[in-house]
mmCIF file of C-alpha atoms and ligand atoms in Angstrom:
data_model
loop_
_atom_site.group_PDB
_atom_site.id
_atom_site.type_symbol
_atom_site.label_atom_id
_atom_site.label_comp_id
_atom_site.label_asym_id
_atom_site.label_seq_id
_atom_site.Cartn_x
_atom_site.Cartn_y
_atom_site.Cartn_z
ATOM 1 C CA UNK A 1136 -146.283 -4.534 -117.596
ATOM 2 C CA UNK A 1137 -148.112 -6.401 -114.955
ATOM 3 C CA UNK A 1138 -147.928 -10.739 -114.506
ATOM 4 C CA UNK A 1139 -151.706 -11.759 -116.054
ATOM 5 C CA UNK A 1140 -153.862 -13.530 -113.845
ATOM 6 C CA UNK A 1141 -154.817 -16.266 -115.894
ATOM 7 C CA UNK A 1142 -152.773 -17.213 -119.228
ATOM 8 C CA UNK A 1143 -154.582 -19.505 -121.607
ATOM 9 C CA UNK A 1144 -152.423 -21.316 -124.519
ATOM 10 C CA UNK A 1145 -153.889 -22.969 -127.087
ATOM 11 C CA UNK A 1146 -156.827 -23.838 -125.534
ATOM 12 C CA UNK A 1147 -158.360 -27.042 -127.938
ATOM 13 C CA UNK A 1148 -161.989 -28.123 -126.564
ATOM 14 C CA UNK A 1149 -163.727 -30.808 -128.818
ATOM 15 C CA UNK A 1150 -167.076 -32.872 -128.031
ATOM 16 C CA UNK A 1151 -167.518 -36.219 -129.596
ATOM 17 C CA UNK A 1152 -171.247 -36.670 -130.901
ATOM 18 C CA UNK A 1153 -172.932 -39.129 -133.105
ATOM 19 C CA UNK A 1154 -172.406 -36.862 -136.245
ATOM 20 C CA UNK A 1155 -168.190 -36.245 -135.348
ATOM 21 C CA UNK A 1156 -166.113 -33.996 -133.489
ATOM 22 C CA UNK A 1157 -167.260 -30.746 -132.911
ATOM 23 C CA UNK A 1158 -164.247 -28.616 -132.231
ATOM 24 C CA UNK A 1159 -165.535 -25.876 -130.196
ATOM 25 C CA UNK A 1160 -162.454 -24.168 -129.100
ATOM 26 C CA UNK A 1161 -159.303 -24.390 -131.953
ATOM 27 C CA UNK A 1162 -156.509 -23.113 -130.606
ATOM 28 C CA UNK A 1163 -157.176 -20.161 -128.399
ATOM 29 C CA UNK A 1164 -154.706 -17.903 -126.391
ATOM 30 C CA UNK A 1165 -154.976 -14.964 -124.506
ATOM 31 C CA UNK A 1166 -154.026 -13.634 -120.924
ATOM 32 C CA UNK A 1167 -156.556 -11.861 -118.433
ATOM 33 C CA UNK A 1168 -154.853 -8.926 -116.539
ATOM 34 C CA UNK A 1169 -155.615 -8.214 -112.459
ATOM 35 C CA UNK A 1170 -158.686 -5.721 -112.183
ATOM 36 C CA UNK A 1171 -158.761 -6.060 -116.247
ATOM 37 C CA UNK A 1172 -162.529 -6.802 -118.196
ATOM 38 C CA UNK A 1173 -161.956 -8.479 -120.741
ATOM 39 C CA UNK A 1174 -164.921 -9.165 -122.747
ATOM 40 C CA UNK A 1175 -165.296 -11.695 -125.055
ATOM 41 C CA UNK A 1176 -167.632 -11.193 -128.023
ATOM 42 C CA UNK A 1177 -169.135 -13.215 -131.233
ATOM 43 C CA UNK A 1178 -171.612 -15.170 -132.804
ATOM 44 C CA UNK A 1179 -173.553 -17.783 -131.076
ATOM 45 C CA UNK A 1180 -171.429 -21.528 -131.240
ATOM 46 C CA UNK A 1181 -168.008 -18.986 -131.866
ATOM 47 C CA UNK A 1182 -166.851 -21.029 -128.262
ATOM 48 C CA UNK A 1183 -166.876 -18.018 -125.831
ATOM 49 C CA UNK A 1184 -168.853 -20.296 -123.418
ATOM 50 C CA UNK A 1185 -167.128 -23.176 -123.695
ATOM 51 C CA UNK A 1186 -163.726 -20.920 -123.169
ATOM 52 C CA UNK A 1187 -165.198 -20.271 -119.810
ATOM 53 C CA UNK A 1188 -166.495 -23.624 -118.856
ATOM 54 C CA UNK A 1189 -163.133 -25.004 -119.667
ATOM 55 C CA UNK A 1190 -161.690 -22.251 -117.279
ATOM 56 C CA UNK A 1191 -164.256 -23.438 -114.252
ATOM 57 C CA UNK A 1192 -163.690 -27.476 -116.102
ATOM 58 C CA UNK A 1193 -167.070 -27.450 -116.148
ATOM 59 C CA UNK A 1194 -167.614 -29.592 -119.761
ATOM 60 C CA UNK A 1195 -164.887 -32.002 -118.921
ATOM 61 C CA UNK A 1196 -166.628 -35.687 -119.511
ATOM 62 C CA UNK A 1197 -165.821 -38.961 -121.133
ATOM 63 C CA UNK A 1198 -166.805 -37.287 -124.807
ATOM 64 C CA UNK A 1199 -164.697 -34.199 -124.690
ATOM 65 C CA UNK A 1200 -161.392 -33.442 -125.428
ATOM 66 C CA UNK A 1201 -159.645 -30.964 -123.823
ATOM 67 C CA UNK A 1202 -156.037 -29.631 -124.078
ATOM 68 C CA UNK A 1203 -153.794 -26.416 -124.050
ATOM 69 C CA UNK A 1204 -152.526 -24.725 -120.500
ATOM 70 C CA UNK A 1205 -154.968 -22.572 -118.081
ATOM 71 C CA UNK A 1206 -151.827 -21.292 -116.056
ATOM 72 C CA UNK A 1207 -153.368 -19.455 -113.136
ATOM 73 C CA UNK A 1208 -150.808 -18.818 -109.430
ATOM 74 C CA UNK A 1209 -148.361 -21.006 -111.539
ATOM 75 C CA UNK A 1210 -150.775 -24.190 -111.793
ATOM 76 C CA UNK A 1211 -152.326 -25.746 -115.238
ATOM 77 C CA UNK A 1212 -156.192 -25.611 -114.343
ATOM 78 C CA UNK A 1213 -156.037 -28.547 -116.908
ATOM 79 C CA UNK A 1214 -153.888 -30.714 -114.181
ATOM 80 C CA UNK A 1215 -155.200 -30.556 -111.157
ATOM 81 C CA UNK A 1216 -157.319 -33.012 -109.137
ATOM 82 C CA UNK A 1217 -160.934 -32.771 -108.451
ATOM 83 C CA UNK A 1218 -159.990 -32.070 -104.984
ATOM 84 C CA UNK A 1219 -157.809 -29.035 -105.307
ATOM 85 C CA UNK A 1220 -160.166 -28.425 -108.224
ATOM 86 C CA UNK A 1221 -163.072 -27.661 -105.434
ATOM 87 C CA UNK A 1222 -160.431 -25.307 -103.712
ATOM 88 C CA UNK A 1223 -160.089 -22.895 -106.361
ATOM 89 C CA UNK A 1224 -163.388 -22.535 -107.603
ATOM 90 C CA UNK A 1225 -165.261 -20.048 -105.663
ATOM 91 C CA UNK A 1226 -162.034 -18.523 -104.139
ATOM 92 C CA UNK A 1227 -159.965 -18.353 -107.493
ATOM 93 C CA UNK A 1228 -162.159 -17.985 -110.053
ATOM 94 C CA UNK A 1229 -166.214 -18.187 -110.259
ATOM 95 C CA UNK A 1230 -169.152 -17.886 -112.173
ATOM 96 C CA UNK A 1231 -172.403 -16.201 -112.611
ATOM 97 C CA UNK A 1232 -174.791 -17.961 -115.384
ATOM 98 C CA UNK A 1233 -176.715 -16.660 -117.914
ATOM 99 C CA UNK A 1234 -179.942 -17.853 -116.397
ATOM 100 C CA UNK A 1235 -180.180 -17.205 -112.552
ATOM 101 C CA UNK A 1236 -183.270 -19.269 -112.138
ATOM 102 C CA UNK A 1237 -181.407 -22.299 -113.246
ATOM 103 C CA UNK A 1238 -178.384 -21.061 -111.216
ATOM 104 C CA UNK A 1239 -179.923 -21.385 -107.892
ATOM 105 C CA UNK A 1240 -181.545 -24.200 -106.292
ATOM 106 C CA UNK A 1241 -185.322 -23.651 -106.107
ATOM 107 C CA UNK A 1242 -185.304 -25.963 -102.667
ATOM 108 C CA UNK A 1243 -183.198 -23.902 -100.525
ATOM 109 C CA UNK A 1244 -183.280 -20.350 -99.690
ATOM 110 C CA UNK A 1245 -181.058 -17.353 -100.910
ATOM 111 C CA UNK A 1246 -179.700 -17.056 -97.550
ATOM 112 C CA UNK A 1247 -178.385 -20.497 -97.578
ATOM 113 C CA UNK A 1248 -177.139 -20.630 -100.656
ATOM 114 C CA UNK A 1249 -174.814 -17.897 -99.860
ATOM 115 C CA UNK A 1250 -173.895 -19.748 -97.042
ATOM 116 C CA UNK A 1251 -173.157 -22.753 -98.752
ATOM 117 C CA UNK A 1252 -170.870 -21.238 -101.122
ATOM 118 C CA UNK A 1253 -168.961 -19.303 -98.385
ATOM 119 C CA UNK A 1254 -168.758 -22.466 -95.978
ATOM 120 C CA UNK A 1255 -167.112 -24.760 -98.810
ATOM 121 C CA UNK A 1256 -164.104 -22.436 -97.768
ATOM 122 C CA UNK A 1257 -164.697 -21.583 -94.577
ATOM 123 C CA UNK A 1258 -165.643 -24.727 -92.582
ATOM 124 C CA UNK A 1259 -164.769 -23.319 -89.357
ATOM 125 C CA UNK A 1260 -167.009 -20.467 -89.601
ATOM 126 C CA UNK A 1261 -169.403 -19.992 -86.771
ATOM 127 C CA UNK A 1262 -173.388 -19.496 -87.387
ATOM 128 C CA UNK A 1263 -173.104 -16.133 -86.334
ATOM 129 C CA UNK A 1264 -170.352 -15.335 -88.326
ATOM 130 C CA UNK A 1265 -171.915 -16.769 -91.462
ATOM 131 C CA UNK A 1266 -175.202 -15.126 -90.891
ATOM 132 C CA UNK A 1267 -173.035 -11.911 -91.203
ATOM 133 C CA UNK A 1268 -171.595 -12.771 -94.267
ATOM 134 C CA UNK A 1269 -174.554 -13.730 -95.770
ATOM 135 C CA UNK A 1270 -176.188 -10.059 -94.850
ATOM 136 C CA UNK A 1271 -173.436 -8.205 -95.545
ATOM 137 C CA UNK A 1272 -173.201 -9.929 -99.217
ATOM 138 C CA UNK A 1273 -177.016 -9.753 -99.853
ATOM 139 C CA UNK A 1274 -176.574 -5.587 -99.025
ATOM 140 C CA UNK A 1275 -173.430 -5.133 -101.459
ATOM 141 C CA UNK A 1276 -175.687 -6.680 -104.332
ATOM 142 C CA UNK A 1277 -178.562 -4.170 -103.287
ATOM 143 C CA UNK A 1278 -180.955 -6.630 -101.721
ATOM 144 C CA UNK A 1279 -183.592 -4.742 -99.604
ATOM 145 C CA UNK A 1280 -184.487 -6.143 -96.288
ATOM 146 C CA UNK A 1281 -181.823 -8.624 -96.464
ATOM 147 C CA UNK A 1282 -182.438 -9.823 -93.060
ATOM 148 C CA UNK A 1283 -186.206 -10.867 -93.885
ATOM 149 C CA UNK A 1284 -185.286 -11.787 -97.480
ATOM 150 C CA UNK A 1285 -182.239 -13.867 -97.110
ATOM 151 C CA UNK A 1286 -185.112 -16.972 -95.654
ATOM 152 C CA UNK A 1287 -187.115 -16.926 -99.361
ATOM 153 C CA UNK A 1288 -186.685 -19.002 -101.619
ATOM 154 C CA UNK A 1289 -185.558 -18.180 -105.266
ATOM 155 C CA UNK A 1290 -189.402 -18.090 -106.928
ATOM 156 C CA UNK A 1291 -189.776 -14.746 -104.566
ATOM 157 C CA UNK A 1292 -187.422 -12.587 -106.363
ATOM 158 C CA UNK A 1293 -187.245 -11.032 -109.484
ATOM 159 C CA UNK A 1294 -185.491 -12.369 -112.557
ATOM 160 C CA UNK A 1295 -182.908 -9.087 -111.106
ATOM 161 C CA UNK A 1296 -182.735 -9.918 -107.749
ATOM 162 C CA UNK A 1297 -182.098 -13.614 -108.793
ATOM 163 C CA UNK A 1298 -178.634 -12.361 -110.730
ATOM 164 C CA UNK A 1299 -178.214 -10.035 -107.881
ATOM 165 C CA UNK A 1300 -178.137 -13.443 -105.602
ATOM 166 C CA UNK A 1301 -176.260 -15.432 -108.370
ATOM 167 C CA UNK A 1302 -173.662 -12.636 -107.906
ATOM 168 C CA UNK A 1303 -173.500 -12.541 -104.221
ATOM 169 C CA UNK A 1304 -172.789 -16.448 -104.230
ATOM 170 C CA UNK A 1305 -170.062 -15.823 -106.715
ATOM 171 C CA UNK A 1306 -168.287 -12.801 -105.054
ATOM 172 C CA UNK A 1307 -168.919 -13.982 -101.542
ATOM 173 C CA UNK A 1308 -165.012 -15.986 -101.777
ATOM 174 C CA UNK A 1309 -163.633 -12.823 -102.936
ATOM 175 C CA UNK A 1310 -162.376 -14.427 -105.789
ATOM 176 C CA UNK A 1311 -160.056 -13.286 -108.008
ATOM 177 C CA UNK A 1312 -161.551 -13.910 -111.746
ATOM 178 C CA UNK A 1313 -164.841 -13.633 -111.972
ATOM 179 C CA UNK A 1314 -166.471 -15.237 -115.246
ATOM 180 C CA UNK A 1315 -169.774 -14.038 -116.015
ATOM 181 C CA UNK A 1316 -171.213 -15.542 -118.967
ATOM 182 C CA UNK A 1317 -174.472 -13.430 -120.495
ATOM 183 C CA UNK A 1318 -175.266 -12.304 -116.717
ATOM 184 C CA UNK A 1319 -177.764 -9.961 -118.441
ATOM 185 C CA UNK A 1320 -179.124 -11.837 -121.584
ATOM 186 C CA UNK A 1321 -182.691 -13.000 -119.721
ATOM 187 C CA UNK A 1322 -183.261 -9.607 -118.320
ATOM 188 C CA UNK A 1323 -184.929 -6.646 -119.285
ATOM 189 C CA UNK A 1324 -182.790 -3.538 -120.229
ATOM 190 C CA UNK A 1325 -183.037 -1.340 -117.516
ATOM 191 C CA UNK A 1326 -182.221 -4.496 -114.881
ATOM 192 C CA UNK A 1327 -179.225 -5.050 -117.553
ATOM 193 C CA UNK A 1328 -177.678 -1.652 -116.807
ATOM 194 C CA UNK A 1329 -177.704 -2.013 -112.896
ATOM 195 C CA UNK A 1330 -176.818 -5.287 -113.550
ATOM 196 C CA UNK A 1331 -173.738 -4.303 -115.049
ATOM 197 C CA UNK A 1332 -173.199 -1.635 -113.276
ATOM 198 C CA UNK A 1333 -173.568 -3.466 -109.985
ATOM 199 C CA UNK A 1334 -170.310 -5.742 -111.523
ATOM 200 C CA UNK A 1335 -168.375 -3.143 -112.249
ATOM 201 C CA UNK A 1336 -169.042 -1.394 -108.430
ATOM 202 C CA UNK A 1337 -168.343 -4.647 -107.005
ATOM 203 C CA UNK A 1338 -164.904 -5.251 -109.078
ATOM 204 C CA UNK A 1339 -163.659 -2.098 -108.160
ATOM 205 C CA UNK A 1340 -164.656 -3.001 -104.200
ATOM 206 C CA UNK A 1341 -162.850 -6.768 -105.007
ATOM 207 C CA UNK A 1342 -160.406 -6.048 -107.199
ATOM 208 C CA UNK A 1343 -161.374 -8.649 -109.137
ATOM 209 C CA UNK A 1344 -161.004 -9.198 -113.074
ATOM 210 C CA UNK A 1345 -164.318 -9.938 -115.069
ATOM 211 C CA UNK A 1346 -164.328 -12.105 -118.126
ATOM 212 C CA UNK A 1347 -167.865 -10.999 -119.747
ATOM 213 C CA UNK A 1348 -168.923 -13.174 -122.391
ATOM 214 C CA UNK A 1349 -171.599 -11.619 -124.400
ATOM 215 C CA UNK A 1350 -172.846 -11.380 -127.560
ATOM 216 C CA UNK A 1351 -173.986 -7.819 -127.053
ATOM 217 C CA UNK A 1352 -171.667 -5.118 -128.641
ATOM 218 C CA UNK A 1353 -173.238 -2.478 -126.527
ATOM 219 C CA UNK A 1354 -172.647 -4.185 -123.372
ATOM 220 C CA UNK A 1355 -169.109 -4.538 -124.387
ATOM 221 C CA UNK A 1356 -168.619 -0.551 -125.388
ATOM 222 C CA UNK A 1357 -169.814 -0.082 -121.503
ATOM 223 C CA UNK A 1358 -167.746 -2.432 -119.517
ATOM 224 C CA UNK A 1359 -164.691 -3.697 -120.997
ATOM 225 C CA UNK A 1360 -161.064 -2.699 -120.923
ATOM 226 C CA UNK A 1361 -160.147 -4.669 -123.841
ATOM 227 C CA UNK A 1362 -162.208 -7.219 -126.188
ATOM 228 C CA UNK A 1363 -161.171 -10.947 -127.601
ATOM 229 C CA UNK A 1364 -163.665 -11.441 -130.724
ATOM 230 C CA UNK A 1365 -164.186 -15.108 -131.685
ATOM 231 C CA UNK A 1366 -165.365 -16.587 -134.442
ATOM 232 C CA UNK A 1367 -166.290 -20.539 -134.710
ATOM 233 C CA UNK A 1368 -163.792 -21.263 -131.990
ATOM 234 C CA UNK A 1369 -160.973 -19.291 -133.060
ATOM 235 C CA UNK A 1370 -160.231 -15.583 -131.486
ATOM 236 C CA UNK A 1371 -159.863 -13.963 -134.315
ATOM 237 C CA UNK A 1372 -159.458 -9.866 -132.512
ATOM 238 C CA UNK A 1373 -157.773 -8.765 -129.576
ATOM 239 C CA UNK A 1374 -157.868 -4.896 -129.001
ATOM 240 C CA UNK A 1375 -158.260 -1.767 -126.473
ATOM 241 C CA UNK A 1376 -162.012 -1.568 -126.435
ATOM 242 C CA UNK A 1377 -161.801 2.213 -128.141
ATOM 243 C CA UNK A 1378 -159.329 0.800 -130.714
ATOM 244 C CA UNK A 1379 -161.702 -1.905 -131.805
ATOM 245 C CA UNK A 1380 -164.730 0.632 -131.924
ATOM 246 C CA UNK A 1381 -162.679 3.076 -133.759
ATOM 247 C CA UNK A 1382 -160.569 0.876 -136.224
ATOM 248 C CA UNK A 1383 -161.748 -2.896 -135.695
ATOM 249 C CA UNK A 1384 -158.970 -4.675 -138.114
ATOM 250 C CA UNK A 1385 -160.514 -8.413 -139.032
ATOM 251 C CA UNK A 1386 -163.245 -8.196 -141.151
ATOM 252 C CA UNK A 1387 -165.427 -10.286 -138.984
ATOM 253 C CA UNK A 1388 -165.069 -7.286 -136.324
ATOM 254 C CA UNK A 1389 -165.735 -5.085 -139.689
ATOM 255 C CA UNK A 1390 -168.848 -6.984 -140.421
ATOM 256 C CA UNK A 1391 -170.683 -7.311 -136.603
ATOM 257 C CA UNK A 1392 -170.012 -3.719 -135.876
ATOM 258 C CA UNK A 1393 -171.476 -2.444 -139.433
ATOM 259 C CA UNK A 1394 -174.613 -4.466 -138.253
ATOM 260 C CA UNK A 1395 -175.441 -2.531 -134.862
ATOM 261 C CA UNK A 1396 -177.036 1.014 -134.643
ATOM 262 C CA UNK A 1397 -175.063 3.786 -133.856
ATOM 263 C CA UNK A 1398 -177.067 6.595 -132.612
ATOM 264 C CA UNK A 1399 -173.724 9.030 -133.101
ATOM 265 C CA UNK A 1400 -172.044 7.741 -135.473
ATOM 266 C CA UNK A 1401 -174.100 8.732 -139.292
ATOM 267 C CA UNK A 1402 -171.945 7.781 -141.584
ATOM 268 C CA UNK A 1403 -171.855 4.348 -142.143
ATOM 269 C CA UNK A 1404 -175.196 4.483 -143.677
ATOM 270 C CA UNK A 1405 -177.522 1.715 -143.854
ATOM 271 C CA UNK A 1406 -177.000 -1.116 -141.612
ATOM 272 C CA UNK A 1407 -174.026 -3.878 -142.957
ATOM 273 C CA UNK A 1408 -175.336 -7.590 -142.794
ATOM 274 C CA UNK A 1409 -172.313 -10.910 -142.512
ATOM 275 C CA UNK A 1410 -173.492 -12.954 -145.803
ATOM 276 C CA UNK A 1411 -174.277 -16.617 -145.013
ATOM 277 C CA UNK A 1412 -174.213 -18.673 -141.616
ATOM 278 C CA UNK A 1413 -171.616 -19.472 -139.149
ATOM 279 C CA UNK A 1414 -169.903 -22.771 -140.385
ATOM 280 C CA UNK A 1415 -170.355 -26.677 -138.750
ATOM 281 C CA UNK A 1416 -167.487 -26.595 -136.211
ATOM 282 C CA UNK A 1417 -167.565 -30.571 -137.337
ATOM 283 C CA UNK A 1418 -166.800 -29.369 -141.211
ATOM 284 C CA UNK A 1419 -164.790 -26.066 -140.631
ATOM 285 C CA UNK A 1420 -163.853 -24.681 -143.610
ATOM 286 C CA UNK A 1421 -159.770 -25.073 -144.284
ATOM 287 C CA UNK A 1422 -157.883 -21.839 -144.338
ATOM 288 C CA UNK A 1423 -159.171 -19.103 -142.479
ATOM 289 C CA UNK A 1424 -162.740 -20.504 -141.031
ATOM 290 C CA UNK A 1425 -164.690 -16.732 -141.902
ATOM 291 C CA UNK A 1426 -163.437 -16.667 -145.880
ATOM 292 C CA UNK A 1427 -166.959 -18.319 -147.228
ATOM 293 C CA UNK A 1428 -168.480 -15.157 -146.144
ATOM 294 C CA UNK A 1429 -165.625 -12.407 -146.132
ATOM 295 C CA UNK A 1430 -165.845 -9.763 -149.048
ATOM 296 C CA UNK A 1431 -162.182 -9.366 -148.880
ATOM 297 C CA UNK A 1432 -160.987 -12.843 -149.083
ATOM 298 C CA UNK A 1433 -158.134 -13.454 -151.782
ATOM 299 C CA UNK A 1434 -159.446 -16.047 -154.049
ATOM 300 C CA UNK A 1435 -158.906 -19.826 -155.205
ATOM 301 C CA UNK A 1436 -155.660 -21.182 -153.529
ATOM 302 C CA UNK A 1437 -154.960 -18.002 -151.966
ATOM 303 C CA UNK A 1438 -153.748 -17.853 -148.227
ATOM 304 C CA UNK A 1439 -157.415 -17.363 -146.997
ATOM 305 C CA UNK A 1440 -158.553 -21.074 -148.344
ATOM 306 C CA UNK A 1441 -155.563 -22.627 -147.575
ATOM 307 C CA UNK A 1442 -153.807 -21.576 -143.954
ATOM 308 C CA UNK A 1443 -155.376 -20.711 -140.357
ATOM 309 C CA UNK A 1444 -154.334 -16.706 -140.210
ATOM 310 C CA UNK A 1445 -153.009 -16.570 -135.992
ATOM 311 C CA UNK A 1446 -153.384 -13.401 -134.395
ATOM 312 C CA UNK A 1447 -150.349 -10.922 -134.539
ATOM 313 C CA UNK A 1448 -150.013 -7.489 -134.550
ATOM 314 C CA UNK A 1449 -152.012 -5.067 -136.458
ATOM 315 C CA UNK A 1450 -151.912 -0.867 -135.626
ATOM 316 C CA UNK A 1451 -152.657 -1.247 -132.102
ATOM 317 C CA UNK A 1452 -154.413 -4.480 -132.284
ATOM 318 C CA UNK A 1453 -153.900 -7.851 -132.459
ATOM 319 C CA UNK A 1454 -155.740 -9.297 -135.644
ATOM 320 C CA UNK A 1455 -155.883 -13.140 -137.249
ATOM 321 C CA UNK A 1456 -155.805 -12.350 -140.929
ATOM 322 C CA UNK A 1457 -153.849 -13.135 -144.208
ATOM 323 C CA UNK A 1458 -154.155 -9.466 -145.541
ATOM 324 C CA UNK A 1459 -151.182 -6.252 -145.090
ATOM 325 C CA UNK A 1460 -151.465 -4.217 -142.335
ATOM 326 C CA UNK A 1461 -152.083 -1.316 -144.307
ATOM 327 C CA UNK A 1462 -154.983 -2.943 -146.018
ATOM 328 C CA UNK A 1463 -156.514 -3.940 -142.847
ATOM 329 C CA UNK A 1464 -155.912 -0.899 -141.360
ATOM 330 C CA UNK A 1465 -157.942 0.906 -144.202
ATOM 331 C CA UNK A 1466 -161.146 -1.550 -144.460
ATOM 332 C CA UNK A 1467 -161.265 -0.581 -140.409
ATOM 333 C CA UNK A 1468 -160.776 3.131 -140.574
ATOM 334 C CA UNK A 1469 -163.737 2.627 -143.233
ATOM 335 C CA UNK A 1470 -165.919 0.951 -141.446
ATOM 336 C CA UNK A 1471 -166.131 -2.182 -143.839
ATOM 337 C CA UNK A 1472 -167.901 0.445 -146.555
HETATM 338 FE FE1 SF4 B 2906 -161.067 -12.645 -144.947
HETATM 339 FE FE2 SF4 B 2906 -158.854 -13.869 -145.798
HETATM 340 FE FE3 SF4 B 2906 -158.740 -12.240 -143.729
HETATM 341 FE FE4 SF4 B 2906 -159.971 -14.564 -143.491
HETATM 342 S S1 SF4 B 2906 -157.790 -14.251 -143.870
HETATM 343 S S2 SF4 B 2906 -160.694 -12.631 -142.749
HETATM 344 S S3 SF4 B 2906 -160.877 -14.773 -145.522
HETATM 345 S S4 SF4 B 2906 -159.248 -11.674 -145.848
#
């Protein structure tokens, strides 16, 4: 078995506010493999974005909390200085947003915020030799007439071509993890499939390994290798992205895939709905944080009310709940039914 790129240990990130701690992330670990997507799926506020931010250190501030191990090349991410910080970002590990308006800078053109992004690690780079890199990144993200477009500004393009920019900036360091968080949640569905696809050509070309957060099921069923589910800041499902389709074994996975369509798949029936909300991450429930709304949970001073389940292994998962194997195994193979 391959050395994961990036190992993350129980990864704790909490936010003071006027109303208490919010603890976004509780305790998360799990490794991303080379080439590997790993996408990372749940409800909104389950801490898949702040899992990446705290990847990039981009909520780190005098109100948050942060601890755990990012090891990534043998170095803590958690450790290091701003300075060396600003070394691997971009070449180690980068971004692209949810929102590429936001992303980009609506004062400077495409072309030179390509260039600024490549520069940070190339200093020495000659205007000529920029200007290449700049077109030659702008034509691997499928930007027509990059040579004319690469002077607009980010108002002239598309909400597509915007991510197709945001992209370009992000790959243009050849970086080894690239963390996209909801690249395709503001666009429309057919710009959402080349988007994706467009990632996945471009990984293969890098040889990069994706993190996709997302809280689209579908998305995940077309891109990932394997799947982390969370659920109010813990990961509560690791899996093979086949295995969790065909057996998911935490009833949260039970519960989010009984409430998508299918168009093959008849049998489940009518559509499954989670009972209740996602819980305050200030008041998390005690015991396992999903038992107010799990059908299968054990009752008054059971396990479920009273310890944090951690992941371990379940059939050919990894699953963070108090019930046997073989019951787990059964509520998956049914669907949740
Ligand atoms: Fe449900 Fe209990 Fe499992 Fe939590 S530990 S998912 S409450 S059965």
């Amino acid at each position: 078995m391959s050395t994961p790129l990036i190992s993350i240990r129980d990864l704790h990130v909490s936010f003071h506010t006027q109303d208490g701690v919010v603890k976004a992330v509780d305790g998360v670990s799990f490794d991303v493999m080379p080439g590997e997507t790993l996408g990372i799926v749940g409800e909104s506020g389950s801490g898949k974005s702040v899992t990446a931010n705290a990847i990039m250190r981009l909520n780190f501030g005098t109100q948050v909390d942060v601890s755990g191990e990012i090891i990534m090349n043998g170095k803590n991410l958690l450790e290091v200085d701003d300075d060396e910080l600003r070394t691997l970002r971009g070449r180690q590990m980068a971004m692209v947003f949810q929102d590429p308006l936001t992303a980009l800078n609506p004062f400077y053109t495409v072309g030179n915020q390509i260039a600024e992004a490549y520069l940070i690690h190339h200093p020495k780079a000659t205007k000529s030799e920029v200007r290449e890199i700049v077109l030659n990144a702008m034509v691997k993200v499928g930007i027509p007439e990059p040579t004319k477009r690469m002077d607009s500004y980010p108002h002239e393009f598309s909400g597509g071509m915007r991510q197709r920019i945001v992209i370009a900036i992000a790959l243009v360091n050849n970086p080894q993890l690239l963390i996209a968080d909801e690249p395709t949640t503001a666009l429309d569905v057919t710009v959402q499939a080349q988007i994706l696809e467009l990632i996945g050509t471009l990984q293969e070309e890098y040889g990069s390994a994706v993190m996709l957060i997302t809280h689209d099921l579908g998305v995940i069923a077309e891109t990932a290798d394997r799947v982390m589910v969370m659920y109010a800041g813990h990961a509560v499902e690791l899996a093979n992205v086949d295995e969790l389709f065909e057996t998911p074994t935490h009833p949260y996975t039970v519960g989010l895939l009984g409430s998508v369509h299918s168009l093959d798949d008849s049998s489940r029936g009518a559509l499954q709905t989670i009972s209740g909300t996602p819980p305050s991450l200030i008041n998390l429930p005690t015991g396992c944080a999903f038992h107010p709304r799990c059908r299968f949970e054990l009752g008054e001073n059971s396990l479920c009310r009273t310890e944090a389940p951690q992941l371990h292994a379940v059939g050919k998962s990894r699953s963070a709940c108090h019930l046997p194997e073989s019951q787990l195994l059964q509520i998956g193979a049914k669907g949740g039914v």
